[in-house]
Each structure stands twice: as structure tokens, then as C-alpha cells.
Amino acid sequence: MSDTTKLIIDTDPGVDDAMAIFYAAAAPDIELLGLTSIFGNVTVEMATRNALRLVEAAGLDIPVAAGANTPMALPPYTPSFHVHGDEGFGDIPAETPKGAAIDESAADFLCRMAREHKGELVLCPIGPLTNVAMAIQQDPEFAQNVKRIVLMGGSYREGGNITPYAEANIYHDPHAAEVVFASGARIEMVGLDVTHRITCKPDDFEAIAQASPRLGGMLQDMSHFYLKFYATVGKLDGCSLHDPAAVIACTHPHLFTAEDVAIEVTCEGEEIGATVQSAPDRGVTSVYTAVEAAAVKDLFLQRLTVLD
């Protein structure tokens, strides 16, 4: 039995997505099999480009599959440029990657990889859940083929971060999220209840940059814009480790406390995008409700110091 976790990250990079992907690249206990791109922080075209840039910067030889460009049922919406910058990486300008996405859609790639690594593949979606929902609808065996879906999204007791009720990833495609939570897959929800407890501050980014000047320096350059956004919304002197927390939960679930809850997603009305307790006849989700925040942050910083 291998000690490494076979992982695919479904991503909309995004500053904290970059932090999560670089963490996965540096983690000796993760075998990163590929990235799939999704709209969210940026458009799907930008997300694909940014994913390729991160893969190339980290020296990874892995596929990137381009995903959905709009939600399943809702109209398209404007990406969060005020949070992540006009190109997704804070003040860092756009750059064309050397490589290109594979000639296979994200949903096709996910279905194929789940079949090839049946019972072993861990899927970590850190953006809206559209690609994952499409894979579930496309392949009736997908939900059982994946070992775990460890998603960054939702909120159980914490309230929302885009509306009083909804966390942004769920809000941006609630219908897709509902497909995922209803699928019977083994789901772990790493939501705002835990990610709001883990904060990265300017001196943390400085330490990462000093230890790993190339990739850590890239993250520090990205962080300035992101930290400024957090300061404007009154989030103290730092940013929440949203996406990295989900990737860390893939290999270190013991650093978190989970409660088994049947979850459904509100798909209309004022509370659209809320993740709420459902009737018990639905399969349960492991909802992360507490975290050893210092231990998760220390692990994140420690792994990133050996990036270069």
C-alpha cells in the first residue's frame, strides 16, 4: 500500500489556488496526477492558462484539462477580479505558458482517471463544482470510483462570505454542488468553519519567499493584492488559507474534526448557495467543523520552504 495520495485538483487559479497547488507540488505524500480548470476567481480560459503557468513554474510534468465555462443552470457571472486581480495572480501580469491543455475535457479526464485509479483517486475541487457534477452525470460509476472528494466550499455554522448564507464556490454553481452532495460519493467539506480559523500574514509570505526565492517569491508577489483585499473587508492582517486547507485535509484529515451530516444545497431564493442539513435518507458528508489551525499552518509553511 503506497503512502502517497493520488490527487487531482480542480481549480480556478486564483492566489490561494496557487498556494494550494505549490503545496501539493512540494508535498512528498502527494502524487499529483493532473489539474482541471474551472471558472470562478477568473474565467475558465484564464484558469487554464494560470494552471499551466503554475505547473510549468513548479517543474511538474502533469496534464491540465480545461473545464466548464459557465454554471449548470445559472447565467454566467463576472469573476472575482477585485479579490484575485485582473489576471488571477494579484498584480502579476498575464504570461503565456509554453504548454497547452490536453485534448480532453475536464469531465472526460476526471471520469477516465477515476476509472484508471479506481478506489485510489482523491479529487480536491477548490472552485465551483461544475466539472465534478458533469463527471457524476456522465459516468454513473464515477461517484463510487473516486476514493474521496475533499472540497473547499460551503459553510455549516459560520455563515457565508459572498452572501450572509453562502460560500463563494458553492454560490457560483449551487445546482452543481447539489448534484455532488446528492451523488453518494464519499465527500468531505472543508468549508469556512475551518478555513476562517487559519490565517497567513505578510511576514509568513516573506518567510516563504526567503526560503524559496523563485516560487515562494512568486507567491509573495501575488499576495500583496490579495492581502490588500482582505484588509479592505476587515479580515485582520492576513488572508484565510482556504484552498491549501482542503489540499492538506487530503493527506492530514487527523488535523481536523469532522461531523457526519446529510448536506443539501439551497438552489433558489435569498439563501441560494447555502449548505444546510438535509433529510437523513441522503448519504452523509464529513463536514469539517474544527481545525488544529497552528498545526495546519505550520505544515503549509514548512512544505513551502522547500519549493525551489
mmCIF file of C-alpha atoms in Angstrom:
data_model
loop_
_atom_site.group_PDB
_atom_site.id
_atom_site.type_symbol
_atom_site.label_atom_id
_atom_site.label_comp_id
_atom_site.label_asym_id
_atom_site.label_seq_id
_atom_site.Cartn_x
_atom_site.Cartn_y
_atom_site.Cartn_z
ATOM 1 C CA MET A 1 0.000 0.000 0.000
ATOM 2 C CA SER A 2 1.560 3.269 -1.114
ATOM 3 C CA ASP A 3 1.838 6.136 1.368
ATOM 4 C CA THR A 4 1.244 8.739 -1.307
ATOM 5 C CA THR A 5 -2.177 10.128 -2.130
ATOM 6 C CA LYS A 6 -3.106 10.110 -5.820
ATOM 7 C CA LEU A 7 -4.609 13.571 -6.264
ATOM 8 C CA ILE A 8 -6.310 15.703 -8.896
ATOM 9 C CA ILE A 9 -7.013 19.357 -8.053
ATOM 10 C CA ASP A 10 -9.976 21.025 -9.790
ATOM 11 C CA THR A 11 -9.036 24.698 -9.692
ATOM 12 C CA ASP A 12 -9.745 28.320 -10.688
ATOM 13 C CA PRO A 13 -6.328 29.910 -10.021
ATOM 14 C CA GLY A 14 -6.529 32.356 -8.039
ATOM 15 C CA VAL A 15 -3.968 33.318 -5.396
ATOM 16 C CA ASP A 16 -4.920 30.730 -2.771
ATOM 17 C CA ASP A 17 -5.239 28.134 -5.570
ATOM 18 C CA ALA A 18 -1.597 28.855 -6.436
ATOM 19 C CA MET A 19 -0.693 28.385 -2.763
ATOM 20 C CA ALA A 20 -2.561 25.053 -2.723
ATOM 21 C CA ILE A 21 -1.017 23.774 -5.987
ATOM 22 C CA PHE A 22 2.532 24.719 -4.942
ATOM 23 C CA TYR A 23 1.895 22.969 -1.607
ATOM 24 C CA ALA A 24 0.801 19.813 -3.464
ATOM 25 C CA ALA A 25 3.866 20.045 -5.720
ATOM 26 C CA ALA A 26 6.156 20.206 -2.672
ATOM 27 C CA ALA A 27 4.375 17.555 -0.572
ATOM 28 C CA PRO A 28 6.202 14.201 -0.551
ATOM 29 C CA ASP A 29 2.957 12.398 0.372
ATOM 30 C CA ILE A 30 1.040 13.648 -2.699
ATOM 31 C CA GLU A 31 1.236 12.252 -6.223
ATOM 32 C CA LEU A 32 -0.371 14.995 -8.290
ATOM 33 C CA LEU A 33 -1.910 13.333 -11.351
ATOM 34 C CA GLY A 34 -3.248 16.471 -13.040
ATOM 35 C CA LEU A 35 -5.237 19.676 -12.771
ATOM 36 C CA THR A 36 -8.669 20.503 -14.169
ATOM 37 C CA SER A 37 -9.666 24.126 -14.667
ATOM 38 C CA ILE A 38 -12.961 25.818 -13.843
ATOM 39 C CA PHE A 39 -14.426 29.333 -13.968
ATOM 40 C CA GLY A 40 -14.607 31.124 -10.615
ATOM 41 C CA ASN A 41 -11.901 33.509 -9.460
ATOM 42 C CA VAL A 42 -11.214 34.067 -13.186
ATOM 43 C CA THR A 43 -12.716 32.870 -16.492
ATOM 44 C CA VAL A 44 -12.045 29.232 -17.434
ATOM 45 C CA GLU A 45 -9.674 30.388 -20.207
ATOM 46 C CA MET A 46 -7.624 32.325 -17.639
ATOM 47 C CA ALA A 47 -7.876 29.459 -15.152
ATOM 48 C CA THR A 48 -6.472 27.025 -17.743
ATOM 49 C CA ARG A 49 -3.640 29.415 -18.619
ATOM 50 C CA ASN A 50 -2.855 30.055 -14.938
ATOM 51 C CA ALA A 51 -2.914 26.333 -14.107
ATOM 52 C CA LEU A 52 -0.421 25.697 -16.917
ATOM 53 C CA ARG A 53 1.773 28.534 -15.639
ATOM 54 C CA LEU A 54 1.811 27.063 -12.125
ATOM 55 C CA VAL A 55 2.571 23.555 -13.404
ATOM 56 C CA GLU A 56 5.457 24.863 -15.514
ATOM 57 C CA ALA A 57 6.813 27.105 -12.745
ATOM 58 C CA ALA A 58 6.818 24.150 -10.337
ATOM 59 C CA GLY A 59 8.523 21.894 -12.908
ATOM 60 C CA LEU A 60 5.645 19.400 -12.938
ATOM 61 C CA ASP A 61 5.017 17.178 -15.945
ATOM 62 C CA ILE A 62 1.276 16.673 -15.482
ATOM 63 C CA PRO A 63 -1.798 17.230 -17.693
ATOM 64 C CA VAL A 64 -4.139 20.200 -17.398
ATOM 65 C CA ALA A 65 -7.689 19.641 -18.698
ATOM 66 C CA ALA A 66 -9.921 22.633 -19.443
ATOM 67 C CA GLY A 67 -13.333 22.577 -17.819
ATOM 68 C CA ALA A 68 -16.728 24.275 -17.846
ATOM 69 C CA ASN A 69 -17.015 27.981 -18.597
ATOM 70 C CA THR A 70 -20.488 28.583 -17.132
ATOM 71 C CA PRO A 71 -22.618 27.221 -14.286
ATOM 72 C CA MET A 72 -25.012 24.341 -14.972
ATOM 73 C CA ALA A 73 -28.248 26.316 -14.627
ATOM 74 C CA LEU A 74 -27.425 29.905 -13.684
ATOM 75 C CA PRO A 75 -26.305 32.568 -16.180
ATOM 76 C CA PRO A 76 -22.568 33.352 -16.382
ATOM 77 C CA TYR A 77 -21.296 35.872 -13.855
ATOM 78 C CA THR A 78 -18.314 38.213 -13.575
ATOM 79 C CA PRO A 79 -15.193 36.658 -11.974
ATOM 80 C CA SER A 80 -13.769 37.926 -8.652
ATOM 81 C CA PHE A 81 -11.124 40.227 -10.142
ATOM 82 C CA HIS A 82 -11.364 42.539 -7.108
ATOM 83 C CA VAL A 83 -10.133 39.665 -4.928
ATOM 84 C CA HIS A 84 -7.504 37.976 -7.112
ATOM 85 C CA GLY A 85 -6.527 40.696 -9.608
ATOM 86 C CA ASP A 86 -7.284 41.174 -13.300
ATOM 87 C CA GLU A 87 -5.366 38.049 -14.352
ATOM 88 C CA GLY A 88 -5.876 35.964 -11.200
ATOM 89 C CA PHE A 89 -2.411 36.361 -9.705
ATOM 90 C CA GLY A 90 -2.726 39.714 -7.928
ATOM 91 C CA ASP A 91 -0.534 42.345 -9.584
ATOM 92 C CA ILE A 92 1.448 39.795 -11.626
ATOM 93 C CA PRO A 93 0.771 40.375 -15.355
ATOM 94 C CA ALA A 94 -0.510 37.663 -17.675
ATOM 95 C CA GLU A 95 2.026 35.355 -19.292
ATOM 96 C CA THR A 96 1.505 32.754 -21.996
ATOM 97 C CA PRO A 97 2.524 29.265 -20.853
ATOM 98 C CA LYS A 98 4.701 27.071 -23.070
ATOM 99 C CA GLY A 99 2.302 24.124 -22.921
ATOM 100 C CA ALA A 100 -1.383 23.696 -23.676
ATOM 101 C CA ALA A 101 -4.337 21.914 -22.143
ATOM 102 C CA ILE A 102 -4.842 18.298 -23.202
ATOM 103 C CA ASP A 103 -7.388 17.479 -25.868
ATOM 104 C CA GLU A 104 -9.870 16.093 -23.358
ATOM 105 C CA SER A 105 -12.470 17.985 -21.330
ATOM 106 C CA ALA A 106 -12.160 18.190 -17.554
ATOM 107 C CA ALA A 107 -15.197 15.929 -17.052
ATOM 108 C CA ASP A 108 -13.849 13.311 -19.511
ATOM 109 C CA PHE A 109 -10.420 13.435 -17.861
ATOM 110 C CA LEU A 110 -11.924 13.050 -14.374
ATOM 111 C CA CYS A 111 -14.060 10.082 -15.454
ATOM 112 C CA ARG A 112 -11.094 8.374 -17.131
ATOM 113 C CA MET A 113 -8.697 8.947 -14.218
ATOM 114 C CA ALA A 114 -11.283 7.719 -11.695
ATOM 115 C CA ARG A 115 -11.665 4.521 -13.747
ATOM 116 C CA GLU A 116 -7.902 4.043 -14.133
ATOM 117 C CA HIS A 117 -7.243 4.657 -10.420
ATOM 118 C CA LYS A 118 -10.462 3.143 -9.111
ATOM 119 C CA GLY A 119 -10.712 3.310 -5.331
ATOM 120 C CA GLU A 120 -7.469 5.292 -5.098
ATOM 121 C CA LEU A 121 -8.109 8.705 -6.645
ATOM 122 C CA VAL A 122 -8.708 11.639 -4.311
ATOM 123 C CA LEU A 123 -10.340 14.615 -6.005
ATOM 124 C CA CYS A 124 -9.849 18.045 -4.460
ATOM 125 C CA PRO A 125 -12.133 20.686 -6.025
ATOM 126 C CA ILE A 126 -11.203 24.200 -4.863
ATOM 127 C CA GLY A 127 -13.554 26.173 -7.145
ATOM 128 C CA PRO A 128 -17.198 25.838 -8.234
ATOM 129 C CA LEU A 129 -18.242 22.177 -8.569
ATOM 130 C CA THR A 130 -19.426 22.213 -12.202
ATOM 131 C CA ASN A 131 -16.761 19.844 -13.601
ATOM 132 C CA VAL A 132 -17.329 17.351 -10.800
ATOM 133 C CA ALA A 133 -21.116 17.414 -11.278
ATOM 134 C CA MET A 134 -20.658 16.881 -15.023
ATOM 135 C CA ALA A 135 -18.415 13.866 -14.355
ATOM 136 C CA ILE A 136 -21.039 12.435 -11.969
ATOM 137 C CA GLN A 137 -23.779 12.883 -14.575
ATOM 138 C CA GLN A 138 -21.624 11.491 -17.375
ATOM 139 C CA ASP A 139 -20.433 8.307 -15.667
ATOM 140 C CA PRO A 140 -22.834 6.525 -13.275
ATOM 141 C CA GLU A 141 -19.834 4.804 -11.657
ATOM 142 C CA PHE A 142 -17.772 7.962 -11.103
ATOM 143 C CA ALA A 143 -19.050 8.682 -7.576
ATOM 144 C CA GLN A 144 -18.021 5.178 -6.469
ATOM 145 C CA ASN A 145 -14.778 5.086 -8.476
ATOM 146 C CA VAL A 146 -13.293 8.064 -6.620
ATOM 147 C CA LYS A 147 -11.932 7.286 -3.172
ATOM 148 C CA ARG A 148 -12.804 10.707 -1.684
ATOM 149 C CA ILE A 149 -13.927 14.137 -2.837
ATOM 150 C CA VAL A 150 -12.346 16.657 -0.471
ATOM 151 C CA LEU A 151 -13.819 20.002 -1.469
ATOM 152 C CA MET A 152 -13.126 23.561 -0.433
ATOM 153 C CA GLY A 153 -16.534 25.111 -0.163
ATOM 154 C CA GLY A 154 -19.620 25.606 1.880
ATOM 155 C CA SER A 155 -20.278 26.702 5.411
ATOM 156 C CA TYR A 156 -22.124 24.840 8.147
ATOM 157 C CA ARG A 157 -22.290 27.168 11.165
ATOM 158 C CA GLU A 158 -20.056 30.003 10.011
ATOM 159 C CA GLY A 159 -22.364 31.903 7.632
ATOM 160 C CA GLY A 160 -21.327 32.878 4.112
ATOM 161 C CA ASN A 161 -18.540 35.006 2.626
ATOM 162 C CA ILE A 162 -20.303 36.154 -0.562
ATOM 163 C CA THR A 163 -23.802 36.483 0.936
ATOM 164 C CA PRO A 164 -24.802 36.068 4.589
ATOM 165 C CA TYR A 165 -25.732 32.456 3.723
ATOM 166 C CA ALA A 166 -23.386 31.224 1.001
ATOM 167 C CA GLU A 167 -19.708 30.491 0.497
ATOM 168 C CA ALA A 168 -18.449 31.652 -2.915
ATOM 169 C CA ASN A 169 -17.571 28.311 -4.570
ATOM 170 C CA ILE A 170 -20.996 26.835 -3.791
ATOM 171 C CA TYR A 171 -22.802 30.089 -4.612
ATOM 172 C CA HIS A 172 -21.253 30.265 -8.091
ATOM 173 C CA ASP A 173 -22.867 26.954 -9.081
ATOM 174 C CA PRO A 174 -25.334 25.759 -6.432
ATOM 175 C CA HIS A 175 -27.022 23.317 -8.828
ATOM 176 C CA ALA A 176 -23.691 21.567 -9.486
ATOM 177 C CA ALA A 177 -22.940 21.465 -5.764
ATOM 178 C CA GLU A 178 -26.329 19.842 -5.114
ATOM 179 C CA VAL A 179 -25.538 17.134 -7.724
ATOM 180 C CA VAL A 180 -22.241 16.434 -5.925
ATOM 181 C CA PHE A 181 -23.690 16.295 -2.388
ATOM 182 C CA ALA A 182 -26.521 14.025 -3.594
ATOM 183 C CA SER A 183 -24.198 11.664 -5.502
ATOM 184 C CA GLY A 184 -23.378 9.131 -2.807
ATOM 185 C CA ALA A 185 -19.648 9.764 -3.233
ATOM 186 C CA ARG A 186 -17.533 9.965 -0.078
ATOM 187 C CA ILE A 187 -17.452 13.738 0.416
ATOM 188 C CA GLU A 188 -15.503 15.839 2.884
ATOM 189 C CA MET A 189 -16.499 19.514 3.110
ATOM 190 C CA VAL A 190 -13.649 21.806 4.075
ATOM 191 C CA GLY A 191 -15.659 24.987 4.483
ATOM 192 C CA LEU A 192 -15.496 28.372 6.151
ATOM 193 C CA ASP A 193 -15.991 26.787 9.594
ATOM 194 C CA VAL A 194 -12.324 25.742 9.422
ATOM 195 C CA THR A 195 -10.688 27.879 6.715
ATOM 196 C CA HIS A 196 -11.564 31.108 8.546
ATOM 197 C CA ARG A 197 -9.513 29.830 11.506
ATOM 198 C CA ILE A 198 -6.216 29.601 9.567
ATOM 199 C CA THR A 199 -4.576 32.874 8.563
ATOM 200 C CA CYS A 200 -1.452 33.669 6.530
ATOM 201 C CA LYS A 201 0.105 37.076 7.238
ATOM 202 C CA PRO A 202 2.559 39.245 5.289
ATOM 203 C CA ASP A 203 5.551 38.002 7.329
ATOM 204 C CA ASP A 204 4.568 34.388 6.508
ATOM 205 C CA PHE A 205 4.777 35.172 2.778
ATOM 206 C CA GLU A 206 8.106 36.893 3.424
ATOM 207 C CA ALA A 207 9.464 33.775 5.143
ATOM 208 C CA ILE A 208 8.292 31.574 2.239
ATOM 209 C CA ALA A 209 9.972 33.949 -0.240
ATOM 210 C CA GLN A 210 13.241 33.972 1.709
ATOM 211 C CA ALA A 211 13.364 30.178 1.903
ATOM 212 C CA SER A 212 12.231 29.583 -1.705
ATOM 213 C CA PRO A 213 13.101 32.763 -3.629
ATOM 214 C CA ARG A 214 11.729 31.640 -7.008
ATOM 215 C CA LEU A 215 8.348 30.035 -6.283
ATOM 216 C CA GLY A 216 7.955 31.478 -2.795
ATOM 217 C CA GLY A 217 8.803 34.868 -4.262
ATOM 218 C CA MET A 218 6.094 34.378 -6.881
ATOM 219 C CA LEU A 219 3.559 33.668 -4.117
ATOM 220 C CA GLN A 220 4.721 36.725 -2.176
ATOM 221 C CA ASP A 221 4.311 38.905 -5.287
ATOM 222 C CA MET A 222 0.774 37.551 -5.700
ATOM 223 C CA SER A 223 -0.052 38.034 -2.036
ATOM 224 C CA HIS A 224 0.161 41.848 -1.902
ATOM 225 C CA PHE A 225 -3.055 42.441 -3.873
ATOM 226 C CA TYR A 226 -4.859 39.587 -2.082
ATOM 227 C CA LEU A 227 -3.870 40.798 1.391
ATOM 228 C CA LYS A 228 -4.984 44.311 0.474
ATOM 229 C CA PHE A 229 -8.439 42.943 -0.406
ATOM 230 C CA TYR A 230 -8.645 41.132 2.938
ATOM 231 C CA ALA A 231 -7.668 44.336 4.735
ATOM 232 C CA THR A 232 -10.493 46.253 2.998
ATOM 233 C CA VAL A 233 -13.093 43.737 4.193
ATOM 234 C CA GLY A 234 -11.774 43.898 7.743
ATOM 235 C CA LYS A 235 -10.141 40.444 7.810
ATOM 236 C CA LEU A 236 -7.333 41.493 10.147
ATOM 237 C CA ASP A 237 -3.759 41.437 8.891
ATOM 238 C CA GLY A 238 -3.834 38.358 6.697
ATOM 239 C CA CYS A 239 -5.725 36.021 4.360
ATOM 240 C CA SER A 240 -7.542 32.779 5.085
ATOM 241 C CA LEU A 241 -5.867 29.565 3.902
ATOM 242 C CA HIS A 242 -8.998 28.386 2.072
ATOM 243 C CA ASP A 243 -7.682 26.200 -0.761
ATOM 244 C CA PRO A 244 -4.462 24.996 0.912
ATOM 245 C CA ALA A 245 -6.540 23.739 3.865
ATOM 246 C CA ALA A 246 -8.518 21.459 1.534
ATOM 247 C CA VAL A 247 -5.358 20.023 -0.042
ATOM 248 C CA ILE A 248 -3.848 19.466 3.423
ATOM 249 C CA ALA A 249 -7.074 17.700 4.504
ATOM 250 C CA CYS A 250 -6.498 15.190 1.680
ATOM 251 C CA THR A 251 -3.440 13.807 3.498
ATOM 252 C CA HIS A 252 -3.834 15.072 7.089
ATOM 253 C CA PRO A 253 -7.526 14.684 7.987
ATOM 254 C CA HIS A 254 -6.479 13.978 11.599
ATOM 255 C CA LEU A 255 -5.679 17.701 11.985
ATOM 256 C CA PHE A 256 -9.391 18.449 11.568
ATOM 257 C CA THR A 257 -12.590 17.496 13.394
ATOM 258 C CA ALA A 258 -15.498 16.351 11.213
ATOM 259 C CA GLU A 259 -19.181 15.780 11.853
ATOM 260 C CA ASP A 260 -21.253 13.441 9.665
ATOM 261 C CA VAL A 261 -24.138 15.494 8.267
ATOM 262 C CA ALA A 262 -26.503 14.978 5.337
ATOM 263 C CA ILE A 263 -25.980 18.182 3.305
ATOM 264 C CA GLU A 264 -28.162 19.745 0.646
ATOM 265 C CA VAL A 265 -27.677 22.990 -1.264
ATOM 266 C CA THR A 266 -30.286 25.722 -1.468
ATOM 267 C CA CYS A 267 -30.799 26.358 -5.200
ATOM 268 C CA GLU A 268 -33.172 29.339 -5.230
ATOM 269 C CA GLY A 269 -34.277 32.385 -3.297
ATOM 270 C CA GLU A 270 -32.404 34.662 -0.942
ATOM 271 C CA GLU A 271 -30.412 31.821 0.632
ATOM 272 C CA ILE A 272 -29.207 30.347 -2.675
ATOM 273 C CA GLY A 273 -25.843 28.601 -2.275
ATOM 274 C CA ALA A 274 -26.320 27.764 1.413
ATOM 275 C CA THR A 275 -25.155 24.290 2.501
ATOM 276 C CA VAL A 276 -27.761 23.104 5.004
ATOM 277 C CA GLN A 277 -28.639 19.916 6.853
ATOM 278 C CA SER A 278 -30.813 17.610 4.791
ATOM 279 C CA ALA A 279 -33.074 14.658 5.499
ATOM 280 C CA PRO A 280 -31.072 11.703 6.848
ATOM 281 C CA ASP A 281 -32.009 9.471 3.891
ATOM 282 C CA ARG A 282 -29.292 11.256 1.891
ATOM 283 C CA GLY A 283 -25.737 9.957 2.286
ATOM 284 C CA VAL A 284 -23.714 11.833 4.884
ATOM 285 C CA THR A 285 -20.918 14.297 4.209
ATOM 286 C CA SER A 286 -17.954 14.655 6.565
ATOM 287 C CA VAL A 287 -18.327 18.331 7.429
ATOM 288 C CA TYR A 288 -15.149 19.796 8.894
ATOM 289 C CA THR A 289 -16.147 21.869 11.920
ATOM 290 C CA ALA A 290 -12.864 22.418 13.823
ATOM 291 C CA VAL A 291 -9.173 22.507 12.994
ATOM 292 C CA GLU A 292 -5.781 22.441 14.650
ATOM 293 C CA ALA A 293 -5.045 25.741 12.943
ATOM 294 C CA ALA A 294 -1.454 26.187 14.101
ATOM 295 C CA ALA A 295 -0.512 22.653 13.008
ATOM 296 C CA VAL A 296 -2.089 23.092 9.548
ATOM 297 C CA LYS A 297 -0.390 26.444 9.032
ATOM 298 C CA ASP A 298 2.984 25.116 10.234
ATOM 299 C CA LEU A 299 2.744 22.193 7.815
ATOM 300 C CA PHE A 300 1.865 24.570 4.966
ATOM 301 C CA LEU A 301 4.803 26.898 5.701
ATOM 302 C CA GLN A 302 7.221 24.041 6.292
ATOM 303 C CA ARG A 303 6.428 22.366 2.945
ATOM 304 C CA LEU A 304 6.630 25.644 1.025
ATOM 305 C CA THR A 305 10.110 26.398 2.334
ATOM 306 C CA VAL A 306 11.438 23.517 0.197
ATOM 307 C CA LEU A 307 9.681 24.573 -3.013
ATOM 308 C CA ASP A 308 12.669 25.667 -5.098
#
